[in-house]
Short mmCIF file of C-alpha atoms in Angstrom, two decimals:
data_model
loop_
_atom_site.label_atom_id
_atom_site.label_comp_id
_atom_site.label_asym_id
_atom_site.label_seq_id
_atom_site.Cartn_x
_atom_site.Cartn_y
_atom_site.Cartn_z
CA MET K 1 140.96 77.30 218.45
CA ALA K 2 137.73 79.11 218.91
CA GLU K 3 137.60 82.79 218.12
CA HIS K 4 135.36 85.21 220.07
CA THR K 5 133.70 88.49 219.01
CA SER K 6 131.14 90.83 220.49
CA SER K 7 129.27 93.85 219.07
CA SER K 8 126.60 96.03 220.34
CA ILE K 9 123.95 98.49 218.71
CA THR K 10 121.18 100.52 220.07
CA ILE K 11 117.64 99.77 218.61
CA GLU K 12 114.78 102.36 219.23
CA ALA K 13 112.36 99.74 220.60
CA ALA K 14 111.56 98.25 223.94
CA PRO K 15 113.53 95.06 225.07
CA ALA K 16 110.31 92.97 224.81
CA ASP K 17 109.96 93.97 221.16
CA VAL K 18 113.51 93.32 220.23
CA MET K 19 113.38 89.84 222.01
CA GLY K 20 110.06 89.17 220.22
CA VAL K 21 111.97 89.45 216.94
CA ILE K 22 115.02 87.39 218.08
CA ALA K 23 112.69 84.66 219.33
CA ASP K 24 110.81 84.42 216.00
CA PHE K 25 113.13 81.94 214.25
CA ALA K 26 110.67 81.44 211.31
CA ARG K 27 111.35 85.05 210.26
CA TYR K 28 115.15 84.96 210.45
CA PRO K 29 115.54 84.52 206.81
CA ASP K 30 113.54 87.81 206.37
CA TRP K 31 116.23 89.92 208.25
CA THR K 32 119.50 88.09 208.94
CA GLY K 33 121.04 87.73 205.53
CA GLU K 34 122.98 84.57 206.53
CA VAL K 35 120.13 82.43 207.57
CA LYS K 36 118.37 80.82 204.47
CA GLU K 37 116.15 78.51 206.51
CA ALA K 38 115.16 78.17 210.11
CA GLU K 39 113.00 75.38 211.77
CA VAL K 40 112.13 75.18 215.46
CA LEU K 41 112.69 71.40 216.33
CA SER K 42 111.59 71.58 219.97
CA SER K 43 110.07 74.16 222.39
CA ASP K 44 110.07 74.57 226.19
CA ASP K 45 106.91 74.64 228.37
CA ALA K 46 106.78 78.48 227.83
CA GLY K 47 106.68 77.99 224.14
CA ARG K 48 110.19 79.27 223.58
CA ALA K 49 112.54 77.50 221.12
CA GLU K 50 114.94 74.96 222.69
CA GLN K 51 116.34 73.48 219.54
CA VAL K 52 116.48 75.12 216.12
CA ARG K 53 117.75 74.03 212.80
CA LEU K 54 119.56 76.78 210.72
CA VAL K 55 120.69 76.57 207.12
CA MET K 56 123.39 79.29 206.99
CA ASP K 57 125.33 80.90 204.20
CA ALA K 58 127.87 83.25 205.51
CA GLY K 59 130.34 83.38 202.67
CA ALA K 60 133.25 81.43 204.03
CA ILE K 61 130.99 79.34 206.32
CA LYS K 62 128.02 77.53 204.61
CA ASP K 63 126.34 75.12 207.01
CA ASP K 64 123.29 73.12 208.23
CA GLN K 65 123.39 73.26 211.99
CA VAL K 66 121.24 72.51 215.09
CA LEU K 67 121.50 74.91 217.99
CA LYS K 68 120.33 74.53 221.59
CA TYR K 69 118.81 77.73 223.14
CA THR K 70 118.80 78.69 226.77
CA TRP K 71 116.61 81.62 227.86
CA ALA K 72 117.80 83.62 230.90
CA GLY K 73 114.86 85.89 231.89
CA PRO K 74 113.14 88.26 229.40
CA ASN K 75 116.25 89.95 228.21
CA GLU K 76 118.88 87.29 227.52
CA VAL K 77 119.27 84.29 225.32
CA SER K 78 122.19 82.14 224.62
CA TRP K 79 122.79 79.09 222.27
CA SER K 80 125.38 76.29 221.73
CA LEU K 81 125.92 73.96 218.93
CA VAL K 82 124.22 70.45 218.91
CA LYS K 83 125.42 69.46 215.44
CA SER K 84 126.98 70.89 212.34
CA GLN K 85 128.64 69.85 209.10
CA MET K 86 131.27 72.67 209.32
CA LEU K 87 131.59 73.84 212.92
CA ARG K 88 133.37 72.10 215.83
CA SER K 89 131.78 74.63 218.31
CA LEU K 90 129.57 77.69 218.21
CA ASP K 91 128.40 79.61 221.42
CA GLY K 92 126.43 82.86 221.10
CA SER K 93 124.28 85.23 223.01
CA TYR K 94 122.01 88.26 222.83
CA VAL K 95 121.76 90.32 225.89
CA LEU K 96 119.34 93.26 225.91
CA THR K 97 119.79 96.36 228.11
CA PRO K 98 117.22 99.06 228.37
CA SER K 99 118.82 102.34 227.09
CA GLY K 100 117.03 105.77 227.11
CA THR K 101 114.13 105.19 224.70
CA GLY K 102 115.61 102.12 223.22
CA THR K 103 117.44 98.90 223.88
CA GLU K 104 121.16 98.26 223.75
CA VAL K 105 121.63 94.79 222.11
CA THR K 106 124.99 93.09 222.67
CA TYR K 107 125.59 90.01 220.44
CA SER K 108 128.51 87.74 221.38
CA LEU K 109 129.66 84.73 219.22
CA THR K 110 132.45 82.27 219.49
CA VAL K 111 133.10 79.86 216.66
CA ASP K 112 135.48 77.10 215.86
CA VAL K 113 135.40 75.45 212.44
CA LYS K 114 136.29 71.84 211.44
CA ILE K 115 138.33 72.86 208.56
CA PRO K 116 141.61 74.71 208.88
CA LEU K 117 141.09 78.51 208.46
CA LEU K 118 143.47 81.29 209.25
CA GLY K 119 142.44 82.99 212.57
CA MET K 120 142.18 86.25 210.64
CA ILE K 121 139.56 84.70 208.29
CA LYS K 122 137.54 83.17 211.28
CA ARG K 123 137.60 86.53 213.07
CA LYS K 124 136.41 88.42 210.00
CA ALA K 125 133.63 85.92 209.41
CA GLU K 126 132.56 86.26 213.00
CA LYS K 127 132.57 90.06 212.67
CA VAL K 128 130.56 89.96 209.54
CA ILE K 129 128.01 87.67 211.01
CA THR K 130 127.59 89.68 214.23
CA ASP K 131 127.54 93.16 212.42
CA ARG K 132 125.19 92.04 209.83
CA ALA K 133 122.86 90.25 212.45
CA LEU K 134 122.70 93.46 214.60
CA ALA K 135 122.09 95.75 211.62
CA GLY K 136 119.43 93.53 210.22
CA LEU K 137 117.77 93.21 213.57
CA LYS K 138 117.80 96.96 214.08
CA LYS K 139 116.41 97.66 210.60
CA TRP K 140 113.68 94.93 210.91
CA VAL K 141 112.60 96.05 214.37
CA GLU K 142 112.70 99.85 213.72
CA SER K 143 110.80 99.39 210.38
CA GLY K 144 107.94 97.79 212.16
CA ALA K 145 108.12 94.85 209.77
CA ALA K 146 108.12 92.45 212.81
CA LYS K 147 104.61 93.41 213.70
#
């Protein structure tokens, strides 16, 4: 059964700057921690990634996966699993909301692994992935390293 988690963080930057980092898959290994390699396999007419191959190492979950991305306007992107060695399903999204001088970023993730894992372990892995991704995104954007 798939488990779902969602976390939010406020980043002191404009939504367009935050989305610029989220959309720059080649730089994911620089700030995510879990992504060791990222390769855009196909892009849409606007130049945004449609399919991306990611090599992940998130402790309990190590995987080589392909994700399909859907861009809903300038402040939302979602993804779903195309293929994976370890996962049965993976659905996620980033939703950006202007907030004062910054941007509230909400990261949602639903994962179902092929191998049997206790629900508690799956939820902990999801929480670690979302929290680390948000913390890494915040640090990367606010440090100006993305520019």
